[in-house]
PDB file of C-alpha atoms in Angstrom:
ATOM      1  CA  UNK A  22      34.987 141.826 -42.972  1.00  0.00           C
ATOM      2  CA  UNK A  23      35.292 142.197 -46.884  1.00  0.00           C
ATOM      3  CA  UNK A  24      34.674 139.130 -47.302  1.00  0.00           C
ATOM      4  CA  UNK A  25      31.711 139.197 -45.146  1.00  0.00           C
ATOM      5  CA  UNK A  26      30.429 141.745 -47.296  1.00  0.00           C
ATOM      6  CA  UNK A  27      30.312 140.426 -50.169  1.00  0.00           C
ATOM      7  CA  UNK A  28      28.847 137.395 -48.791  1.00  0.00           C
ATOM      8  CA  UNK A  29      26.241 139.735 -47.802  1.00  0.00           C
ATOM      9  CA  UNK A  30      25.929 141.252 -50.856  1.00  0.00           C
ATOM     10  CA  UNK A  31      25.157 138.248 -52.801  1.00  0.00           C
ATOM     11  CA  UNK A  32      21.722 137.834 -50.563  1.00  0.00           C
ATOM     12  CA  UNK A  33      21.113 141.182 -50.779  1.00  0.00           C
ATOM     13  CA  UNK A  34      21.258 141.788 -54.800  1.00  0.00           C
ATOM     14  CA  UNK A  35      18.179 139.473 -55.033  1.00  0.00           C
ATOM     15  CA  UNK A  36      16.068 142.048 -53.024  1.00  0.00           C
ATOM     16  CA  UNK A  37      17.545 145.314 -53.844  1.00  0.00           C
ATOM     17  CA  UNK A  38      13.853 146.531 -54.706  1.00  0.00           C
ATOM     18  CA  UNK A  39      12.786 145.906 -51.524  1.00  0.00           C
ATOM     19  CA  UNK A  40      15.527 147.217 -49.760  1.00  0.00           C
ATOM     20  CA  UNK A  41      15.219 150.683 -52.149  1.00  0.00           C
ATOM     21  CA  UNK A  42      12.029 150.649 -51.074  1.00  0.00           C
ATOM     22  CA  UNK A  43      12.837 150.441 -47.483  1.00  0.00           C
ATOM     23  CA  UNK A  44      15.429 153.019 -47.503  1.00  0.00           C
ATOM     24  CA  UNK A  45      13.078 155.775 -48.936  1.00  0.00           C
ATOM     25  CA  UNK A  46      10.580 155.111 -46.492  1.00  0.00           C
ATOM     26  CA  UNK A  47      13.472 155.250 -43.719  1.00  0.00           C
ATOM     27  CA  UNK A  48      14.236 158.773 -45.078  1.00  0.00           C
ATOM     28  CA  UNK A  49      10.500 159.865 -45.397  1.00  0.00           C
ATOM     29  CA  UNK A  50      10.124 158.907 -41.874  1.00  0.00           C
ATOM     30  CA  UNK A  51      13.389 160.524 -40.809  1.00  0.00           C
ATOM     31  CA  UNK A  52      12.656 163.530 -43.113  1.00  0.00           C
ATOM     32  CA  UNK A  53       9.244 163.551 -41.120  1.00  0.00           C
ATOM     33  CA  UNK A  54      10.774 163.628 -37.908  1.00  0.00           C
ATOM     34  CA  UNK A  55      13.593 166.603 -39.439  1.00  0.00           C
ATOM     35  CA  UNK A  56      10.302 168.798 -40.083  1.00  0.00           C
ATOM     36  CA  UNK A  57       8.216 168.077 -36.829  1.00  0.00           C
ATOM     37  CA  UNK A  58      11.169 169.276 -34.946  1.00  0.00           C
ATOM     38  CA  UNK A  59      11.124 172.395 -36.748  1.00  0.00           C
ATOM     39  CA  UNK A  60       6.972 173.018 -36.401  1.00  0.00           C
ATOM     40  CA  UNK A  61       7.195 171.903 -33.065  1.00  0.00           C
ATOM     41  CA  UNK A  62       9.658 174.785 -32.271  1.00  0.00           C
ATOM     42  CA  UNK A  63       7.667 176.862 -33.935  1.00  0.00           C
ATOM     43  CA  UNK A  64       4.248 176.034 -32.356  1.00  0.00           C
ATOM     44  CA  UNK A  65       5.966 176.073 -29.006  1.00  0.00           C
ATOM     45  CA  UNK A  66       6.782 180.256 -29.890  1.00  0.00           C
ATOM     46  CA  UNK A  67       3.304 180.489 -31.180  1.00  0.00           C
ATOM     47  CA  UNK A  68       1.707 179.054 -27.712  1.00  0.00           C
ATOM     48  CA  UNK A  69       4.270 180.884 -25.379  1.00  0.00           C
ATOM     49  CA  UNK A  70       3.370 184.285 -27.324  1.00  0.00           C
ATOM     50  CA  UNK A  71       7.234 184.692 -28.612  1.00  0.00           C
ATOM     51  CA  UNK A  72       5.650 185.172 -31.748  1.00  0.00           C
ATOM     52  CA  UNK A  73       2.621 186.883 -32.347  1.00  0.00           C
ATOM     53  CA  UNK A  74       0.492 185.252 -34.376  1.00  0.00           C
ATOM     54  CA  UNK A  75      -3.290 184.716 -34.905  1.00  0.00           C
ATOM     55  CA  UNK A  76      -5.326 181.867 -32.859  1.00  0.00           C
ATOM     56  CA  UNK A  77      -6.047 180.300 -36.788  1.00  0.00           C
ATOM     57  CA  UNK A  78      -2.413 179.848 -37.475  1.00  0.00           C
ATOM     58  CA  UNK A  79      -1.533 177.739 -34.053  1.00  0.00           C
ATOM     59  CA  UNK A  80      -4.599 175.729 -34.760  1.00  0.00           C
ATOM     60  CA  UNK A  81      -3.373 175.402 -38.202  1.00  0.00           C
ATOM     61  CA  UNK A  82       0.440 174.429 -36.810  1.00  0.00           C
ATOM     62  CA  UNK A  83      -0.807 171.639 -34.154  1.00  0.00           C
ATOM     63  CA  UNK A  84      -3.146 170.060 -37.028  1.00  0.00           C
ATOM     64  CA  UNK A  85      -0.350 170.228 -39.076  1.00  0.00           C
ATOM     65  CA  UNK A  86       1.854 168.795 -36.429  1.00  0.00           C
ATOM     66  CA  UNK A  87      -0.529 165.835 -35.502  1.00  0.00           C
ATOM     67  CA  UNK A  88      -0.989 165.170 -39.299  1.00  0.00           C
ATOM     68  CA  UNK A  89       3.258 164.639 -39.495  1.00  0.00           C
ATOM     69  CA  UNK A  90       3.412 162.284 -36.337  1.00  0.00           C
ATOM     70  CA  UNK A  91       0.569 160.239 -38.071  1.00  0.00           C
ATOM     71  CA  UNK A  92       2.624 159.965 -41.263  1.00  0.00           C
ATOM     72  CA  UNK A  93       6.014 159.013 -39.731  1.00  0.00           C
ATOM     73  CA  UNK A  94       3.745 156.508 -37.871  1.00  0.00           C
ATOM     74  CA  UNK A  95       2.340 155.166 -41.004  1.00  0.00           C
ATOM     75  CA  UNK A  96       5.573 155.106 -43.208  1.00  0.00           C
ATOM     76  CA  UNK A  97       7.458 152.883 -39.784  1.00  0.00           C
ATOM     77  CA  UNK A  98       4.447 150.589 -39.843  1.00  0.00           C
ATOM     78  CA  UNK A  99       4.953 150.079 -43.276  1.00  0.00           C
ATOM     79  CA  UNK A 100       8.969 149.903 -43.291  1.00  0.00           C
ATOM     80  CA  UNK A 101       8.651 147.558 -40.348  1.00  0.00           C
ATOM     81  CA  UNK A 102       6.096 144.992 -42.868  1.00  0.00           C
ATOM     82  CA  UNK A 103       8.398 145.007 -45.371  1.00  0.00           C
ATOM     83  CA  UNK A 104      11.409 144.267 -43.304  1.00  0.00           C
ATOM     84  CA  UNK A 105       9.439 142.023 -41.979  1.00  0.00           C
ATOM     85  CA  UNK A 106       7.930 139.973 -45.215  1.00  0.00           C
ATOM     86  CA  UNK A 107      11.764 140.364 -46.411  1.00  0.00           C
ATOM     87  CA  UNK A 108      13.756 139.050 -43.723  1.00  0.00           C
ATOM     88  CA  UNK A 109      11.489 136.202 -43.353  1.00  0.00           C
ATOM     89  CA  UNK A 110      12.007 135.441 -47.413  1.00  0.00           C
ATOM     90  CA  UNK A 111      16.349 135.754 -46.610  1.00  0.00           C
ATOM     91  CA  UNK A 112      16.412 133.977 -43.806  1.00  0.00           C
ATOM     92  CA  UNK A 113      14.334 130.774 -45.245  1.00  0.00           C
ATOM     93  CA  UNK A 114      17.331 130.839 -48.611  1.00  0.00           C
ATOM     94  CA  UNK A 115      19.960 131.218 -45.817  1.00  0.00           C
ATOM     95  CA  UNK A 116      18.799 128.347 -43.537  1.00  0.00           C
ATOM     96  CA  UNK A 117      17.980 126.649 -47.230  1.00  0.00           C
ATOM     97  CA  UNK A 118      21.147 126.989 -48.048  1.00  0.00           C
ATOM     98  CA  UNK A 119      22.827 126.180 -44.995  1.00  0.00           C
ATOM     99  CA  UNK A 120      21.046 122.863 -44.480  1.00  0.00           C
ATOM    100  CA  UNK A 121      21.743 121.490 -47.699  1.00  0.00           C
ATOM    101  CA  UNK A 122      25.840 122.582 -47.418  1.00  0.00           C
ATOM    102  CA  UNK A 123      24.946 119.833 -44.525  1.00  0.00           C
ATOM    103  CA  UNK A 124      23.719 117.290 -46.779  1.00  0.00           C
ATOM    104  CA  UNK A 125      26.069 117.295 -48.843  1.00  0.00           C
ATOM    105  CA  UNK A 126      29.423 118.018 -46.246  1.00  0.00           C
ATOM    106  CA  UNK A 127      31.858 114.825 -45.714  1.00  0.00           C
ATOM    107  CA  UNK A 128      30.991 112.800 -43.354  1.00  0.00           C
ATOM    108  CA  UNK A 129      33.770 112.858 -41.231  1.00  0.00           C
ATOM    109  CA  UNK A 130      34.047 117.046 -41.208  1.00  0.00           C
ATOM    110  CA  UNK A 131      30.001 117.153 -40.295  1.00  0.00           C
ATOM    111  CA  UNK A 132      30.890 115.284 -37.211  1.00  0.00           C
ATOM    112  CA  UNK A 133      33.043 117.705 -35.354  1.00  0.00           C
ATOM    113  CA  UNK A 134      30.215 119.473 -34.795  1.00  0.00           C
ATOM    114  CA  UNK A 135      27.223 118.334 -32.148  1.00  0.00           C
ATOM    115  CA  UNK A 136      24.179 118.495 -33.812  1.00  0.00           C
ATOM    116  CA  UNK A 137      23.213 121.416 -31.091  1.00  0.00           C
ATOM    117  CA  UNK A 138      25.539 123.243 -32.825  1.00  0.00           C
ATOM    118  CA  UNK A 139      24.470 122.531 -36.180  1.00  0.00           C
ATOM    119  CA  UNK A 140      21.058 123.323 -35.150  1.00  0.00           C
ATOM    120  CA  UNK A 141      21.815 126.643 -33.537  1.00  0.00           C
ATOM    121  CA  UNK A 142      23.652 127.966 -36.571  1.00  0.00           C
ATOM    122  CA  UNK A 143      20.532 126.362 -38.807  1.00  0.00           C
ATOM    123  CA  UNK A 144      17.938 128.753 -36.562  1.00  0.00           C
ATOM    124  CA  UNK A 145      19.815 131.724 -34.486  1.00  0.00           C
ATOM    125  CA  UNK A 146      23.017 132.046 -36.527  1.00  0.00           C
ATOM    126  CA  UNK A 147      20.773 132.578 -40.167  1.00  0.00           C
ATOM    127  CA  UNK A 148      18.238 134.894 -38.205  1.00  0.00           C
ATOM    128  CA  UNK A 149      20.883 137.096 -37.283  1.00  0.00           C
ATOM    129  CA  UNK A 150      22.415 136.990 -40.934  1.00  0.00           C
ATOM    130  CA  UNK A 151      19.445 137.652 -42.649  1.00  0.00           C
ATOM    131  CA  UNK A 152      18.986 140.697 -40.613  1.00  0.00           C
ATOM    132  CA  UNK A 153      21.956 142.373 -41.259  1.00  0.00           C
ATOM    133  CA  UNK A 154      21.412 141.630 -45.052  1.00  0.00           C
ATOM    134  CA  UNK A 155      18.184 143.621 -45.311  1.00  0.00           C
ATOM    135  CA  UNK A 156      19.005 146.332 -42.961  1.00  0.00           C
ATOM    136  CA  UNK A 157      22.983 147.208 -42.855  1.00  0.00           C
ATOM    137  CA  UNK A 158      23.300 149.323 -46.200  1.00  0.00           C
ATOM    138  CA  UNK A 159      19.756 150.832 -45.386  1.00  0.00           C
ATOM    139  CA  UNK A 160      20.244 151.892 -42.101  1.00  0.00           C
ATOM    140  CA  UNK A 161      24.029 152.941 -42.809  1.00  0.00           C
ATOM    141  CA  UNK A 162      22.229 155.712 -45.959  1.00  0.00           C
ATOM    142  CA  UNK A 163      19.853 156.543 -43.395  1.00  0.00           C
ATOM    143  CA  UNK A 164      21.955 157.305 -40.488  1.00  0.00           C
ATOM    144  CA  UNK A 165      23.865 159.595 -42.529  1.00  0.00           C
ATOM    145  CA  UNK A 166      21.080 161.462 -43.981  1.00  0.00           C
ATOM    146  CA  UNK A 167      20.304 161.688 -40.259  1.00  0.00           C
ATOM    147  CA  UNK A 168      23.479 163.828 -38.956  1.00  0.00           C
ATOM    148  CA  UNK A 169      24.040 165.474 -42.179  1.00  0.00           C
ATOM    149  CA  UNK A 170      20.117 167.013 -41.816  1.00  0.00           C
ATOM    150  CA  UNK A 171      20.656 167.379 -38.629  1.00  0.00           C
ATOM    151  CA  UNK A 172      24.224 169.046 -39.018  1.00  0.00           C
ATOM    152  CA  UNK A 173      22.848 171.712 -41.549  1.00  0.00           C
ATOM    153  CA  UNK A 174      20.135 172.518 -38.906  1.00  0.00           C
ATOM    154  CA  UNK A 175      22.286 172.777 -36.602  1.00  0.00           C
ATOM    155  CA  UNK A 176      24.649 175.096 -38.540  1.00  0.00           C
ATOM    156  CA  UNK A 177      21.493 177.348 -39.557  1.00  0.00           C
ATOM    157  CA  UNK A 178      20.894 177.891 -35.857  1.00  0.00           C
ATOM    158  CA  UNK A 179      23.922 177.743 -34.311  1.00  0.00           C
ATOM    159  CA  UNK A 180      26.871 177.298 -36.158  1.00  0.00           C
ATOM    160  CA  UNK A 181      29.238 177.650 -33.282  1.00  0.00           C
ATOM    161  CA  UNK A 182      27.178 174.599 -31.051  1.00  0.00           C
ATOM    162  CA  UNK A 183      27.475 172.533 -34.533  1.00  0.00           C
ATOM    163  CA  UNK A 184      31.367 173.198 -34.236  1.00  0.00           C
ATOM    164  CA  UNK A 185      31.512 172.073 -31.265  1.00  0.00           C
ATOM    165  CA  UNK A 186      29.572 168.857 -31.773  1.00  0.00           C
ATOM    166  CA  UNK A 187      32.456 168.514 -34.631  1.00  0.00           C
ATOM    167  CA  UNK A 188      35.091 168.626 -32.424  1.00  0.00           C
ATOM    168  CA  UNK A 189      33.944 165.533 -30.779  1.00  0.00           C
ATOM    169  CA  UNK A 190      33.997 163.053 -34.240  1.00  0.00           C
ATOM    170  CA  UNK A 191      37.602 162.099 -34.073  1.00  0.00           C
ATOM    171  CA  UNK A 192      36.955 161.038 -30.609  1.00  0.00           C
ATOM    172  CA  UNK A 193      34.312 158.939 -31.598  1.00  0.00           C
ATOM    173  CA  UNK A 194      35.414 157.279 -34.417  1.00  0.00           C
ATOM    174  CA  UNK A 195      38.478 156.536 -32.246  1.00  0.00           C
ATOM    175  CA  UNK A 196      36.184 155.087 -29.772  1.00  0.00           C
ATOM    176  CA  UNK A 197      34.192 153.237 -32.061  1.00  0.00           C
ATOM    177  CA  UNK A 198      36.888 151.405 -34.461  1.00  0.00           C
ATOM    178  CA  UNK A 199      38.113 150.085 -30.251  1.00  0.00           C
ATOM    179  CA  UNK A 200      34.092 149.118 -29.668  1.00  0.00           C
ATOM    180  CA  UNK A 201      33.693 147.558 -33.048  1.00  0.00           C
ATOM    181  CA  UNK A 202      36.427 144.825 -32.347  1.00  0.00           C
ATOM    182  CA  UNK A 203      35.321 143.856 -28.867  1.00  0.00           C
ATOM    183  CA  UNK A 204      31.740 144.267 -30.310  1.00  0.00           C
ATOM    184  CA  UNK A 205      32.943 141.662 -32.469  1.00  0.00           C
ATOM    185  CA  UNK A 206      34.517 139.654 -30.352  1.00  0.00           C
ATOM    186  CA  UNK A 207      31.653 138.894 -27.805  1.00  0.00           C
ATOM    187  CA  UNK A 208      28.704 138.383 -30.427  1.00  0.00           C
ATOM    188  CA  UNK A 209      31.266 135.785 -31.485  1.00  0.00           C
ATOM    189  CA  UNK A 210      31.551 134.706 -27.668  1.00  0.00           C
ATOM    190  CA  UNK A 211      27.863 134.379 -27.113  1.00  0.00           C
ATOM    191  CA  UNK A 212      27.639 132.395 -30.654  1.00  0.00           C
ATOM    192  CA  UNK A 213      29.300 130.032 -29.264  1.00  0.00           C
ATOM    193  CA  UNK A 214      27.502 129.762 -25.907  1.00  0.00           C
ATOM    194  CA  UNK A 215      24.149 129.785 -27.635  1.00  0.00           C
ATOM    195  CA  UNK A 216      26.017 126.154 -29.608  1.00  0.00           C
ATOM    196  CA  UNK A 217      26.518 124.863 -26.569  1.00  0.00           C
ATOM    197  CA  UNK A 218      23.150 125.746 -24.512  1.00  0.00           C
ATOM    198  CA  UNK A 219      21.672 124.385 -27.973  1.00  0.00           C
ATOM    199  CA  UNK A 220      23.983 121.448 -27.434  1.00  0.00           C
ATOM    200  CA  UNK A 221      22.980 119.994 -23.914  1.00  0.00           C
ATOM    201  CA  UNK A 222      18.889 120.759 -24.499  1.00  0.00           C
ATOM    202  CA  UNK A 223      19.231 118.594 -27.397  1.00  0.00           C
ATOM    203  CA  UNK A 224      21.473 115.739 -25.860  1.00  0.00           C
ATOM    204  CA  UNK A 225      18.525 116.062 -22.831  1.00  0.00           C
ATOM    205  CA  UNK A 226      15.979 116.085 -25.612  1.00  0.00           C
ATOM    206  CA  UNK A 227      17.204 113.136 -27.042  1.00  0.00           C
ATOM    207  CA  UNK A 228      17.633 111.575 -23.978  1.00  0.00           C
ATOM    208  CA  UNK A 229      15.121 112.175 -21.438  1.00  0.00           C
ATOM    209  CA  UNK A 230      14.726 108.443 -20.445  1.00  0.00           C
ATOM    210  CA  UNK A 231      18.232 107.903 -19.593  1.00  0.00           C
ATOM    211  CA  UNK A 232      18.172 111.103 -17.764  1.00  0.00           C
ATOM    212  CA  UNK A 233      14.698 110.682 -15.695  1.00  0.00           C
TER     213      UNK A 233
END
């Protein structure tokens, strides 16, 4: 998995801007969504008459509340184009340079593999790759930012019910290191029956004549 890493790493160094870039505007939006949580339980006191204040300052909450969901709308929209316009740019070098390691491979080695295969590693394989290049250290900083927010305002509130959720970590990462390997373990599985779906619809492809 190290290894894999720094594999990943050596895509991901060329677009570190980018990927800044699209982890602050993962933690705006998720900062966003923090601070409508905590309007929205205070509008909900306002309109239930917990807490008594004027008809000005509940118009003033919702507006305020509306104004929040339309900027964690804009700042996905906007994460979402430059994942986008990124992971288009690392997937064309990966499948660049996968095809020429193909050019240039023996001869003999290329042919173990059906060209099915070879294609499906070319298109679905590099897809997948440059996905997790853009978005794994991202979405890792994000994530965390995530419970530790949402542990401290938890804590503020209720510091026994954040205990509690506590208690329930070791289980999970318990649970997860088990999930991660058999995670692992079946993308690898259905890698290998994509290759060989890709496999037959090209030898069909290729010979349709035969076949009809």
């Amino acid at each position: 998995m190290i290894q894999e890493l720094r594999w990943i790493y050596r895509y991901a160094r060329k677009y570190r801007h980018q990927i800044v870039v699209y982890m602050l505007l993962g933690l705006g939006a998720a900062a966003l969504a923090l601070a409508a949580s905590l309007l929205s339980r205070s509008l909900t006191s306002a309109v239930l008459g917990e807490a008594q204040q004027p008809l000005e300052d509940v118009v003033f909450l919702g507006a305020l509340y509306i104004l929040l969901g339309l900027a964690a709308i804009g700042m996905n929209a906007l994460n979402g184009r430059v994942a986008a316009k990124v992971n288009v740019k690392v997937q064309n070098e990966v499948q660049g340079d996968i095809f020429r390691q193909f050019l240039r491979a023996d001869w003999q080695s290329i042919q173990k593999f059906h060209s099915g295969d070879l294609l499906n590693r070319l298109t679905a394989d590099a897809r997948a790759v440059s996905a997790s290049v853009f978005s794994l250290l991202p979405n890792l900083v994000i994530r965390l930012f995530q419970f530790a927010a949402s542990l401290g305002l938890i804590l503020y509130y209720d510091p026994v019910m954040a205990c509690l959720a506590l208690l329930s970590a070791p289980v999970m990462l318990l649970a997860s290191h088990t999930l991660m390997s058999g995670m692992r373990r079946h993308q690898q599985e259905v890698r290998q029956a994509s290759s060989r779906l890709m496999s037959y619809q090209e030898e069909s492809i290729q010979n349709v004549q035969s076949i009809k």
